[in-house]
Coordinates of C-alpha atoms in Angstrom, one line a residue:
X1 CA -14.0 18.3 84.1
X2 CA -10.7 17.6 82.3
X3 CA -9.4 14.0 81.8
X4 CA -6.8 12.7 84.1
X5 CA -3.2 13.4 83.2
X6 CA -0.2 11.2 83.7
X7 CA 3.3 12.1 84.8
X8 CA 2.3 15.5 86.0
X9 CA 4.6 18.1 87.5
X10 CA 4.3 18.2 91.3
X11 CA 3.1 21.5 92.7
X12 CA 6.1 21.6 95.1
X13 CA 8.4 21.7 92.1
X14 CA 9.3 18.0 92.1
X15 CA 8.7 15.6 89.2
X16 CA 6.6 12.5 89.6
X17 CA 7.6 9.1 88.3
X18 CA 6.9 8.4 84.7
X19 CA 4.7 5.5 85.4
X20 CA 2.5 7.2 88.0
X21 CA -1.0 8.2 87.1
X22 CA -2.4 10.6 89.7
X23 CA -5.2 13.2 89.7
X24 CA -4.5 16.7 90.8
X25 CA -6.4 17.3 94.0
X26 CA -6.9 19.9 96.8
X27 CA -8.4 20.0 100.2
X28 CA -11.1 22.6 100.8
X29 CA -10.5 24.9 103.6
X30 CA -13.0 24.5 106.4
X31 CA -15.7 27.1 106.7
X32 CA -14.7 27.6 110.4
X33 CA -11.3 28.8 109.3
X34 CA -12.3 32.4 109.0
X35 CA -8.8 33.7 109.6
X36 CA -7.7 32.2 106.2
X37 CA -10.7 33.5 104.3
X38 CA -10.1 37.0 105.8
X39 CA -6.5 37.0 104.8
X40 CA -7.4 35.8 101.3
X41 CA -9.9 38.6 100.7
X42 CA -7.6 41.1 102.1
X43 CA -4.8 40.2 99.6
X44 CA -6.4 42.0 96.7
X45 CA -7.1 45.1 98.8
X46 CA -3.8 45.6 100.4
X47 CA -0.3 45.7 99.2
X48 CA 1.0 45.2 102.6
X49 CA 3.1 42.2 103.3
X50 CA 1.3 39.5 105.3
X51 CA 3.3 38.5 108.3
X52 CA 4.8 35.0 108.0
X53 CA 3.2 34.0 111.3
X54 CA -0.2 34.9 109.9
X55 CA 0.0 32.6 106.8
X56 CA -2.1 29.5 107.1
X57 CA -0.1 26.5 105.8
X58 CA -1.1 22.9 105.6
X59 CA 0.7 20.5 107.5
X60 CA 3.1 18.0 105.9
X61 CA 0.5 15.2 105.9
X62 CA -2.1 17.2 104.2
X63 CA 0.3 18.7 101.7
X64 CA 1.3 15.2 100.5
X65 CA -2.2 14.4 99.6
X66 CA -2.5 17.5 97.2
X67 CA 0.5 16.5 95.2
X68 CA -0.1 16.4 91.4
X69 CA 2.1 15.5 88.5
X70 CA 2.3 16.6 84.9
X71 CA 4.1 15.0 81.9
X72 CA 7.2 17.0 81.3
X73 CA 7.2 15.9 77.7
X74 CA 4.2 18.2 77.3
X75 CA 5.8 21.1 79.2
X76 CA 7.4 24.0 77.4
X77 CA 9.6 26.6 79.1
X78 CA 9.1 30.1 77.6
X79 CA 11.2 33.1 78.4
X80 CA 9.3 36.3 77.7
X81 CA 11.7 39.1 78.8
X82 CA 15.1 38.0 79.8
X83 CA 15.9 41.5 81.2
X84 CA 13.6 41.2 84.1
X85 CA 13.6 37.4 84.4
X86 CA 10.0 36.8 83.4
X87 CA 9.3 33.2 82.3
X88 CA 6.4 30.8 82.1
X89 CA 5.8 27.1 81.7
X90 CA 3.2 25.8 79.2
X91 CA 2.2 22.3 80.3
X92 CA 0.1 21.3 77.1
X93 CA 2.5 22.6 74.4
X94 CA 3.6 19.3 73.0
X95 CA 0.6 16.9 73.2
X96 CA 1.3 13.6 71.5
X97 CA -0.1 13.0 68.0
X98 CA -2.7 10.3 67.2
X99 CA -0.8 7.1 66.3
X100 CA -3.7 5.1 64.8
X101 CA -5.8 2.2 66.0
X102 CA -4.4 -0.6 68.0
X103 CA -4.2 -4.2 66.8
X104 CA -7.2 -5.2 69.0
X105 CA -9.2 -2.3 67.5
X106 CA -8.3 -3.3 63.9
X107 CA -9.3 -6.9 64.5
X108 CA -12.6 -5.8 66.0
X109 CA -13.4 -3.9 62.8
X110 CA -12.1 -6.6 60.4
X111 CA -15.0 -8.9 61.1
X112 CA -17.6 -6.3 61.3
X113 CA -20.3 -7.1 58.5
X114 CA -20.4 -3.4 57.4
X115 CA -16.7 -3.2 56.8
X116 CA -16.6 -6.6 55.1
X117 CA -19.3 -5.5 52.6
X118 CA -17.5 -2.2 52.1
X119 CA -14.2 -3.9 51.3
X120 CA -15.9 -6.3 48.8
X121 CA -17.7 -3.4 47.2
X122 CA -14.5 -1.4 46.8
X123 CA -12.6 -4.5 45.5
X124 CA -15.2 -5.2 42.8
X125 CA -15.5 -1.5 41.9
X126 CA -11.7 -1.3 41.4
X127 CA -11.6 -4.3 39.0
X128 CA -14.7 -3.2 37.1
X129 CA -13.2 0.3 36.5
X130 CA -9.9 -1.3 35.5
X131 CA -11.7 -3.6 33.0
X132 CA -13.6 -0.7 31.6
X133 CA -10.4 1.2 31.1
X134 CA -8.9 -1.8 29.3
X135 CA -11.9 -2.2 27.1
X136 CA -11.8 1.5 26.2
X137 CA -8.2 1.4 25.3
X138 CA -8.8 -1.6 23.0
X139 CA -11.8 0.1 21.4
X140 CA -9.7 3.2 20.7
X141 CA -6.9 1.1 19.1
X142 CA -9.4 -0.9 17.0
X143 CA -11.7 1.9 15.9
X144 CA -9.1 4.7 15.5
X145 CA -8.6 5.6 11.9
X146 CA -5.3 4.2 10.5
X147 CA -3.5 4.1 7.2
X148 CA -4.0 0.6 5.6
X149 CA -0.9 -1.0 4.3
X150 CA -0.5 -0.8 0.5
X151 CA -1.9 -3.9 -1.2
X152 CA 0.8 -6.3 -2.4
X153 CA 1.6 -6.3 -6.1
X154 CA 0.2 -9.2 -8.1
X155 CA 2.6 -11.6 -10.0
X156 CA 1.9 -9.9 -13.3
X157 CA 2.6 -6.4 -11.8
X158 CA 5.9 -7.5 -10.4
X159 CA 7.1 -9.2 -13.6
X160 CA 9.0 -9.6 -15.7
X161 CA 6.7 -11.0 -18.4
X162 CA 8.3 -12.4 -21.5
X163 CA 6.8 -12.3 -25.0
X164 CA 7.3 -15.8 -26.4
X165 CA 4.9 -15.5 -29.3
X166 CA 7.8 -16.1 -31.7
X167 CA 7.9 -19.7 -30.5
X168 CA 6.5 -22.1 -33.1
X169 CA 5.8 -25.1 -30.8
X170 CA 5.3 -26.0 -27.2
X171 CA 8.5 -28.0 -27.3
X172 CA 10.6 -25.0 -28.1
X173 CA 8.8 -23.1 -25.3
X174 CA 9.5 -25.9 -22.8
X175 CA 13.2 -25.7 -23.6
X176 CA 13.3 -22.1 -22.5
X177 CA 11.7 -22.6 -19.1
X178 CA 14.9 -23.3 -17.0
X179 CA 16.5 -20.0 -18.3
X180 CA 13.3 -18.1 -17.6
X181 CA 13.2 -19.5 -14.1
X182 CA 16.8 -18.3 -13.5
X183 CA 15.8 -14.8 -14.4
X184 CA 12.8 -14.7 -12.1
X185 CA 10.3 -14.6 -15.0
X186 CA 6.7 -14.5 -13.6
X187 CA 4.8 -15.2 -16.8
X188 CA 5.0 -15.7 -20.6
X189 CA 2.8 -14.8 -23.6
X190 CA 2.2 -17.5 -26.1
X191 CA 0.1 -18.1 -29.2
X192 CA 1.2 -21.4 -30.6
X193 CA -2.4 -22.1 -31.6
X194 CA -2.7 -19.5 -34.4
X195 CA -6.4 -19.7 -35.2
X196 CA -8.4 -18.4 -32.3
X197 CA -11.6 -20.2 -33.0
X198 CA -9.9 -23.5 -34.0
X199 CA -10.3 -24.9 -30.4
X200 CA -14.1 -25.0 -30.8
X201 CA -13.7 -27.8 -33.3
X202 CA -10.3 -29.3 -32.8
X203 CA -9.0 -29.9 -29.2
X204 CA -5.6 -31.3 -30.3
X205 CA -3.9 -27.9 -29.7
X206 CA -5.7 -27.4 -26.4
X207 CA -4.5 -30.8 -25.2
X208 CA -0.9 -29.9 -26.0
X209 CA -1.4 -26.6 -24.1
X210 CA -2.5 -28.5 -21.0
X211 CA 0.7 -30.6 -21.0
X212 CA 2.8 -27.5 -21.4
X213 CA 1.0 -25.6 -18.6
X214 CA 1.8 -28.5 -16.2
X215 CA 5.5 -28.2 -17.1
X216 CA 5.5 -24.4 -16.8
X217 CA 3.9 -24.6 -13.4
X218 CA 6.7 -26.8 -12.2
X219 CA 9.0 -23.9 -12.9
X220 CA 6.7 -21.4 -11.2
X221 CA 5.9 -19.7 -14.5
X222 CA 2.4 -18.7 -15.5
X223 CA 1.1 -18.8 -19.0
X224 CA -0.9 -16.0 -20.8
X225 CA -2.6 -16.9 -24.1
X226 CA -2.7 -14.4 -27.0
X227 CA -6.0 -14.4 -28.9
X228 CA -7.4 -12.4 -31.8
X229 CA -11.2 -12.3 -31.7
X230 CA -11.8 -10.0 -34.7
X231 CA -12.0 -12.4 -37.6
X232 CA -11.9 -16.0 -38.9
X233 CA -10.4 -17.3 -42.1
X234 CA -12.6 -16.8 -45.2
X235 CA -12.6 -20.6 -45.5
X236 CA -14.4 -21.0 -42.2
X237 CA -17.8 -22.6 -42.2
X238 CA -19.3 -19.6 -40.5
X239 CA -18.5 -17.3 -43.5
X240 CA -20.0 -19.8 -46.0
X241 CA -23.2 -20.0 -43.9
X242 CA -23.4 -16.3 -43.7
X243 CA -22.8 -15.9 -47.5
X244 CA -25.7 -18.2 -48.0
X245 CA -27.9 -16.3 -45.5
X246 CA -28.3 -19.5 -43.5
X247 CA -30.6 -19.1 -40.5
X248 CA -28.8 -17.8 -37.5
X249 CA -25.7 -16.8 -39.4
X250 CA -27.0 -13.9 -41.5
X251 CA -25.4 -11.3 -39.3
X252 CA -22.2 -13.2 -38.2
X253 CA -20.2 -10.8 -40.3
X254 CA -20.5 -7.1 -41.2
X255 CA -22.1 -6.8 -44.6
X256 CA -22.8 -3.6 -46.6
X257 CA -24.6 -2.8 -49.8
X258 CA -23.1 -0.5 -52.4
X259 CA -24.4 3.0 -52.5
X260 CA -24.5 3.1 -56.3
X261 CA -23.4 1.3 -59.3
X262 CA -20.3 1.8 -61.4
X263 CA -20.1 2.1 -65.2
X264 CA -19.5 -1.7 -65.4
X265 CA -22.7 -2.3 -63.4
X266 CA -20.9 -3.4 -60.2
X267 CA -22.1 -1.9 -56.9
X268 CA -19.8 0.8 -55.5
X269 CA -18.1 0.5 -52.1
X270 CA -20.4 1.1 -49.1
X271 CA -18.0 3.9 -47.8
X272 CA -14.5 5.2 -47.9
X273 CA -13.1 2.9 -45.1
X274 CA -9.5 1.8 -45.6
X275 CA -8.0 -1.4 -44.1
X276 CA -4.8 -1.5 -42.0
X277 CA -3.1 -2.8 -45.1
X278 CA -3.7 0.4 -47.0
X279 CA -6.3 -1.0 -49.2
X280 CA -10.1 -0.7 -49.4
X281 CA -11.7 -2.4 -46.3
X282 CA -14.5 -3.9 -48.4
X283 CA -14.6 -7.0 -50.7
X284 CA -17.5 -8.1 -52.8
X285 CA -19.2 -11.5 -52.3
X286 CA -20.8 -12.7 -55.6
X287 CA -22.8 -15.3 -53.7
X288 CA -24.4 -12.8 -51.3
X289 CA -24.3 -9.9 -53.7
X290 CA -22.9 -7.7 -50.9
X291 CA -19.7 -6.4 -49.6
X292 CA -18.1 -7.8 -46.4
X293 CA -15.8 -5.8 -44.1
X294 CA -12.2 -6.8 -43.5
X295 CA -10.1 -4.2 -41.6
X296 CA -7.0 -6.5 -42.1
X297 CA -6.4 -9.1 -44.8
X298 CA -9.0 -9.7 -47.5
X299 CA -9.3 -13.4 -46.5
X300 CA -10.0 -12.4 -42.8
X301 CA -13.6 -11.1 -42.7
X302 CA -14.5 -9.2 -39.6
X303 CA -17.0 -10.8 -37.2
X304 CA -20.0 -8.8 -36.1
X305 CA -19.7 -8.3 -32.3
X306 CA -23.0 -6.5 -32.1
X307 CA -24.5 -9.9 -32.6
X308 CA -24.9 -11.7 -29.2
X309 CA -24.4 -15.1 -30.9
X310 CA -20.9 -14.0 -32.1
X311 CA -20.1 -12.8 -28.6
X312 CA -21.2 -16.1 -27.1
X313 CA -18.9 -18.0 -29.5
X314 CA -15.9 -16.1 -28.2
X315 CA -17.1 -16.6 -24.6
X316 CA -16.8 -20.3 -25.3
X317 CA -13.2 -19.8 -26.6
X318 CA -12.2 -18.0 -23.4
X319 CA -13.7 -20.6 -21.1
X320 CA -11.9 -23.4 -22.9
X321 CA -8.5 -21.7 -22.5
X322 CA -9.1 -20.8 -18.9
X323 CA -10.3 -24.3 -18.0
X324 CA -7.2 -25.7 -19.7
X325 CA -5.0 -23.9 -17.2
X326 CA -4.3 -20.5 -18.7
X327 CA -3.5 -17.7 -16.2
X328 CA -4.8 -15.0 -18.4
X329 CA -5.7 -13.7 -21.9
X330 CA -4.2 -10.9 -24.0
X331 CA -6.3 -9.7 -26.9
X332 CA -4.7 -8.5 -30.1
X333 CA -6.4 -5.9 -32.4
X334 CA -9.2 -5.4 -29.8
X335 CA -9.7 -1.7 -30.6
X336 CA -11.1 -2.6 -34.0
X337 CA -13.7 -5.2 -32.7
X338 CA -16.6 -2.8 -33.2
X339 CA -17.5 -0.4 -35.9
X340 CA -20.3 2.2 -36.4
X341 CA -23.3 0.3 -37.7
X342 CA -24.4 3.3 -39.8
X343 CA -21.2 2.8 -41.9
X344 CA -20.6 6.6 -41.9
X345 CA -17.8 8.0 -44.0
X346 CA -14.4 8.7 -42.4
X347 CA -12.8 12.1 -42.4
X348 CA -9.2 12.9 -43.0
X349 CA -6.9 13.3 -40.0
X350 CA -5.8 16.9 -39.6
X351 CA -3.4 18.7 -37.4
X352 CA -0.3 17.6 -35.6
X353 CA -1.3 13.9 -35.7
X354 CA -1.6 13.8 -39.5
X355 CA 0.9 11.6 -41.4
X356 CA 2.8 13.8 -43.8
X357 CA 2.8 12.6 -47.4
X358 CA 0.0 10.1 -46.9
X359 CA -2.9 9.8 -49.5
X360 CA -6.5 8.9 -49.3
X361 CA -5.7 5.3 -50.1
X362 CA -3.6 4.8 -47.0
X363 CA -4.8 4.0 -43.5
X364 CA -2.8 6.9 -41.9
X365 CA -4.6 9.5 -43.9
X366 CA -8.0 9.0 -42.1
X367 CA -9.1 9.7 -38.6
X368 CA -11.0 6.4 -38.1
X369 CA -13.8 7.7 -35.8
X370 CA -16.1 4.9 -37.0
X371 CA -13.9 1.8 -37.2
X372 CA -11.9 2.0 -33.9
X373 CA -12.5 2.7 -30.2
X374 CA -16.3 2.6 -30.3
X375 CA -18.3 3.5 -27.1
X376 CA -19.7 -0.1 -26.8
X377 CA -16.2 -1.5 -26.6
X378 CA -15.7 -0.9 -22.9
X379 CA -18.7 -2.9 -21.8
X380 CA -17.7 -5.8 -24.1
X381 CA -14.2 -5.9 -22.7
X382 CA -15.6 -5.7 -19.1
X383 CA -17.8 -8.7 -19.9
X384 CA -14.8 -10.8 -21.1
X385 CA -12.6 -9.6 -18.2
X386 CA -15.3 -10.9 -15.7
X387 CA -15.6 -14.1 -17.6
X388 CA -11.8 -14.8 -17.4
X389 CA -11.7 -13.9 -13.7
X390 CA -14.5 -16.2 -12.7
X391 CA -14.0 -19.3 -14.9
X392 CA -12.7 -22.2 -12.8
X393 CA -10.0 -22.8 -11.7
X394 CA -9.8 -19.0 -11.4
X395 CA -11.0 -17.8 -8.0
X396 CA -12.0 -14.2 -8.6
X397 CA -9.1 -12.9 -6.6
X398 CA -7.8 -10.5 -9.3
X399 CA -4.8 -12.8 -10.1
X400 CA -5.7 -13.5 -13.7
X401 CA -4.6 -11.4 -16.6
X402 CA -6.9 -9.7 -19.1
X403 CA -5.2 -7.1 -21.2
X404 CA -4.7 -5.9 -24.7
X405 CA -1.7 -6.0 -27.1
X406 CA -1.7 -2.3 -27.9
X407 CA -0.1 -1.1 -31.2
X408 CA -0.6 2.6 -31.2
X409 CA -0.6 5.7 -29.0
X410 CA -2.5 7.0 -27.2
X411 CA -3.6 3.7 -25.6
X412 CA -7.2 2.8 -25.1
X413 CA -7.1 3.3 -21.3
X414 CA -5.8 6.8 -21.8
X415 CA -8.4 8.2 -24.2
X416 CA -11.3 8.4 -21.8
X417 CA -13.2 5.3 -22.9
X418 CA -13.8 4.2 -19.3
X419 CA -11.9 1.0 -19.8
X420 CA -11.1 0.0 -16.2
X421 CA -11.2 -3.8 -16.3
X422 CA -7.8 -4.4 -17.8
X423 CA -5.4 -6.3 -15.6
X424 CA -2.9 -4.8 -16.2
X425 CA -3.6 -1.9 -18.5
X426 CA -1.4 -2.3 -21.5
X427 CA 0.9 0.1 -23.3
X428 CA 2.1 0.1 -26.9
X429 CA 5.8 -0.7 -27.3
X430 CA 7.8 2.4 -26.5
X431 CA 10.9 3.2 -28.5
X432 CA 13.8 4.9 -26.7
X433 CA 15.2 6.9 -29.5
X434 CA 14.4 10.5 -28.4
X435 CA 14.9 11.2 -24.7
X436 CA 12.4 14.0 -24.3
X437 CA 9.7 12.1 -26.2
X438 CA 10.3 9.0 -24.1
X439 CA 10.1 10.9 -20.9
X440 CA 6.8 12.5 -22.0
X441 CA 5.4 9.1 -23.0
X442 CA 6.4 7.4 -19.8
X443 CA 5.0 10.2 -17.6
X444 CA 1.6 9.6 -19.2
X445 CA 1.8 5.8 -18.7
X446 CA 3.5 5.2 -15.4
X447 CA 0.8 6.4 -13.0
X448 CA -1.3 3.4 -14.2
X449 CA 1.4 0.7 -13.6
X450 CA 0.9 -0.6 -17.2
X451 CA 2.3 -3.7 -19.0
X452 CA 5.2 -1.9 -20.8
X453 CA 7.7 -3.1 -23.4
X454 CA 10.7 -0.8 -24.1
X455 CA 12.2 -1.3 -27.6
X456 CA 15.5 -0.1 -28.9
X457 CA 17.7 -1.6 -31.5
X458 CA 20.8 -3.1 -29.9
X459 CA 20.0 -1.2 -26.7
X460 CA 20.5 -2.8 -23.2
X461 CA 17.3 -1.7 -21.5
X462 CA 16.8 -4.4 -18.9
X463 CA 18.2 -2.6 -15.8
X464 CA 16.2 0.5 -16.7
X465 CA 13.0 -1.5 -17.2
X466 CA 13.5 -3.2 -13.9
X467 CA 13.0 -0.1 -11.8
X468 CA 10.0 1.4 -13.6
X469 CA 6.6 1.4 -11.9
X470 CA 5.2 -0.9 -14.6
X471 CA 5.0 -4.5 -15.4
X472 CA 8.0 -5.0 -17.7
X473 CA 7.4 -7.0 -20.9
X474 CA 10.6 -8.3 -22.5
X475 CA 11.6 -10.2 -25.6
X476 CA 13.7 -13.3 -24.9
X477 CA 16.9 -11.6 -26.0
X478 CA 16.2 -8.6 -23.7
X479 CA 15.8 -10.9 -20.8
X480 CA 19.4 -12.3 -21.2
X481 CA 20.8 -8.9 -22.2
X482 CA 24.5 -8.3 -21.7
X483 CA 25.0 -11.5 -19.8
X484 CA 24.6 -13.5 -23.0
X485 CA 23.2 -16.4 -21.1
X486 CA 26.3 -16.8 -18.9
X487 CA 26.0 -18.2 -15.4
X488 CA 27.1 -15.0 -13.7
X489 CA 26.7 -14.5 -10.0
X490 CA 24.3 -11.6 -10.7
X491 CA 21.9 -13.8 -12.7
X492 CA 18.4 -13.2 -11.3
X493 CA 19.6 -10.5 -8.9
X494 CA 18.2 -7.8 -11.0
X495 CA 14.7 -9.2 -11.1
X496 CA 14.7 -10.1 -7.4
X497 CA 14.8 -6.3 -7.0
X498 CA 11.2 -6.2 -8.1
X499 CA 10.2 -7.5 -4.7
X500 CA 11.9 -4.6 -2.9
X501 CA 9.6 -2.1 -1.1
X502 CA 11.1 0.8 -2.9
X503 CA 10.2 -0.8 -6.2
X504 CA 6.8 -2.1 -5.2
X505 CA 5.4 0.8 -3.3
X506 CA 8.0 3.6 -3.4
X507 CA 7.9 7.0 -5.0
X508 CA 9.5 7.6 -8.4
X509 CA 11.2 10.5 -10.3
X510 CA 11.6 10.3 -14.1
X511 CA 13.8 12.9 -15.8
X512 CA 16.1 13.6 -18.6
X513 CA 19.4 14.2 -16.9
X514 CA 22.4 16.2 -18.4
X515 CA 25.7 14.7 -19.3
X516 CA 28.9 16.3 -18.2
X517 CA 30.8 18.3 -20.9
X518 CA 28.0 17.5 -23.4
X519 CA 24.7 18.8 -24.6
X520 CA 23.3 15.2 -24.8
X521 CA 20.9 13.9 -22.3
X522 CA 20.3 10.6 -20.6
X523 CA 17.1 9.3 -19.0
X524 CA 17.0 8.3 -15.4
X525 CA 14.4 6.8 -13.1
X526 CA 14.8 7.0 -9.3
X527 CA 12.8 4.9 -6.9
X528 CA 12.8 5.3 -3.1
X529 CA 10.7 4.7 0.0
X530 CA 11.1 6.0 3.6
X531 CA 13.4 3.7 5.6
X532 CA 14.5 1.7 2.6
X533 CA 17.3 1.7 0.0
X534 CA 16.8 3.9 -3.0
X535 CA 17.6 2.9 -6.6
X536 CA 18.2 4.9 -9.7
X537 CA 18.6 3.5 -13.2
X538 CA 20.3 5.5 -16.0
X539 CA 20.0 4.7 -19.7
X540 CA 22.2 6.2 -22.4
X541 CA 20.5 6.1 -25.8
X542 CA 23.4 7.6 -27.7
X543 CA 26.2 6.1 -29.6
X544 CA 29.0 7.4 -27.3
X545 CA 29.6 7.0 -23.6
X546 CA 28.4 9.7 -21.4
X547 CA 29.0 10.8 -17.8
X548 CA 25.5 11.4 -16.3
X549 CA 24.9 14.1 -13.7
X550 CA 22.2 12.9 -11.3
X551 CA 22.4 15.7 -8.8
X552 CA 19.2 17.2 -10.2
X553 CA 17.2 14.2 -8.9
X554 CA 15.7 15.3 -5.5
X555 CA 16.3 12.1 -3.6
X556 CA 19.8 11.2 -4.8
X557 CA 22.7 12.2 -2.5
X558 CA 26.2 13.1 -3.5
X559 CA 27.4 9.5 -3.6
X560 CA 25.8 6.4 -5.0
X561 CA 26.8 2.7 -5.3
X562 CA 26.8 0.4 -8.2
X563 CA 24.0 -2.1 -7.7
X564 CA 23.8 -4.0 -11.0
X565 CA 25.5 -3.8 -14.4
X566 CA 25.7 -6.4 -17.2
X567 CA 29.0 -8.1 -17.9
X568 CA 29.5 -5.8 -21.0
X569 CA 29.0 -2.7 -18.9
X570 CA 31.5 -3.9 -16.2
X571 CA 34.1 -4.5 -18.8
X572 CA 33.6 -1.1 -20.3
X573 CA 33.5 0.9 -17.0
X574 CA 35.4 -1.3 -14.5
X575 CA 32.4 -1.1 -12.2
X576 CA 32.1 -3.7 -9.4
X577 CA 29.2 -4.4 -7.1
X578 CA 28.8 -1.8 -4.3
X579 CA 31.5 0.4 -5.8
X580 CA 31.0 4.0 -4.7
X581 CA 30.4 6.6 -7.5
X582 CA 29.9 10.3 -7.4
X583 CA 26.4 11.1 -8.4
X584 CA 27.5 13.9 -10.7
X585 CA 29.9 11.7 -12.7
X586 CA 28.3 8.3 -13.5
X587 CA 29.8 6.7 -16.6
X588 CA 27.2 5.0 -18.8
X589 CA 28.4 3.2 -22.0
X590 CA 26.5 3.8 -25.3
X591 CA 23.1 2.1 -25.6
X592 CA 23.4 0.7 -22.1
X593 CA 21.9 1.0 -18.6
X594 CA 23.5 1.2 -15.1
X595 CA 21.6 0.5 -11.9
X596 CA 22.7 2.3 -8.7
X597 CA 21.7 2.2 -5.1
X598 CA 21.7 5.0 -2.5
X599 CA 20.5 6.2 0.8
X600 CA 17.7 8.7 0.1
X601 CA 18.1 12.2 1.4
X602 CA 16.3 12.7 4.7
X603 CA 14.6 15.9 3.5
X604 CA 13.0 14.1 0.6
X605 CA 11.9 11.2 2.9
X606 CA 10.1 13.6 5.2

């Protein structure tokens, strides 16, 4: 049976009150009333109109009791066919929607144990999932592969380094320290103590060095010691002991017996080796009755570094200098430390590298396969490099220098001898006379960031050296350059540039660039890094001023700005700082350099 309704439509066509709740009802017709039943059954069988007097109606009192009401809000009036007036009323058309639980119902569920547990479970689950998502995000960030930042350049890679080996005393060196600090000098080379092995017996020079190092540190300048391990003076006690074949000293030097005897009865030379001074590399010892090897002066006999005792003697020298406060060591003549113990004959140098006009009595005539760059040299240098790096107060951080003073090309680290311990690798001084040769030489060296000294008589090379991907090595006069020691506002500005990201980690382009209205060429080096200012240095090696065209450099735009020029260049060109210049018309005075800045082309950056 259907649920009670409220506000129902009365059967008699009236509308009940909105607040009434009544139930539709009817009164059954008594069984005795056979006339009504007969008339009801006869309705479906006859279309005849029932006479009004025969209809059985309820009286007023009974009719009132059958009254029912419906909610007119749920009623819908529908017209089916307006032509014949058909219509109908749908009483349940707009039943009200469910409007949720009442406040009382909500309060009843709020304290129900089941719903309390469910709420706590969902609360804990939500925060557990949130923390898992957070941990996952952190793990992705931490473990995701990423490009590490480039390692910072060391002090000796930034430079400049100044070669002060011409100084005769520590006092003269100390007088130069303020000027070197002004020009941002990072380190100097010195060899005031001329005899390498002297410090093993006389510590006077070593004590003077300690005092000088303290002063240099106060100017933030590091000190690198130049040493030559190859030989000792002939007057040294070691040589006398070796001549006498004293125990432990027999093989301190390289001795050789003559292969035959000459007509005067004197033994002939052990082989055809020639010294660097274009004379025979062997001299005879009457006391020992053998020849001793000297690849340099006759009174400088070569030590035998295949003898572990000799190696240990030089180990002691290195430790003394490092303990005294040296920041590194530079070895001279290191490529000649070892020779072929078989004393095999040298062969002439043939081909493009041969020195024209040289004779068999000259050093340049021979190939020197047995007296230089021997295979055992790399392990020996690696041993010393490790010793320098780990002798206190050094910390093993790679901040100490161990390098060579190279004298010839190609350099040792370029000839496949597996010399990887040099900090930094060193290049022989590079002359800037022929542009194409210089470009070729630099392109071989620069990928290794070497210690590099550019040399040119009366040439102003400082701005050009400042932008090269190398550790610039300068002479004192090159450091001052065209400023002539004046207190200009630009003093030190050039070398501060070495800390710029474009110089430390940027890309570079090295090229011979054409001059406008001339067949001569200049040399240019451009440096740039994404998101940073680019720099290009141009050097003119010729005796006349030239207008350089830099448009062939891929990163250089149509216009550049003057970043640095010496006072002499400014007077010649009327350049001023930040002055705009067309990149196809850069005036460079003879034997001078100009440093320019620019915004790199976007296509090159990408």
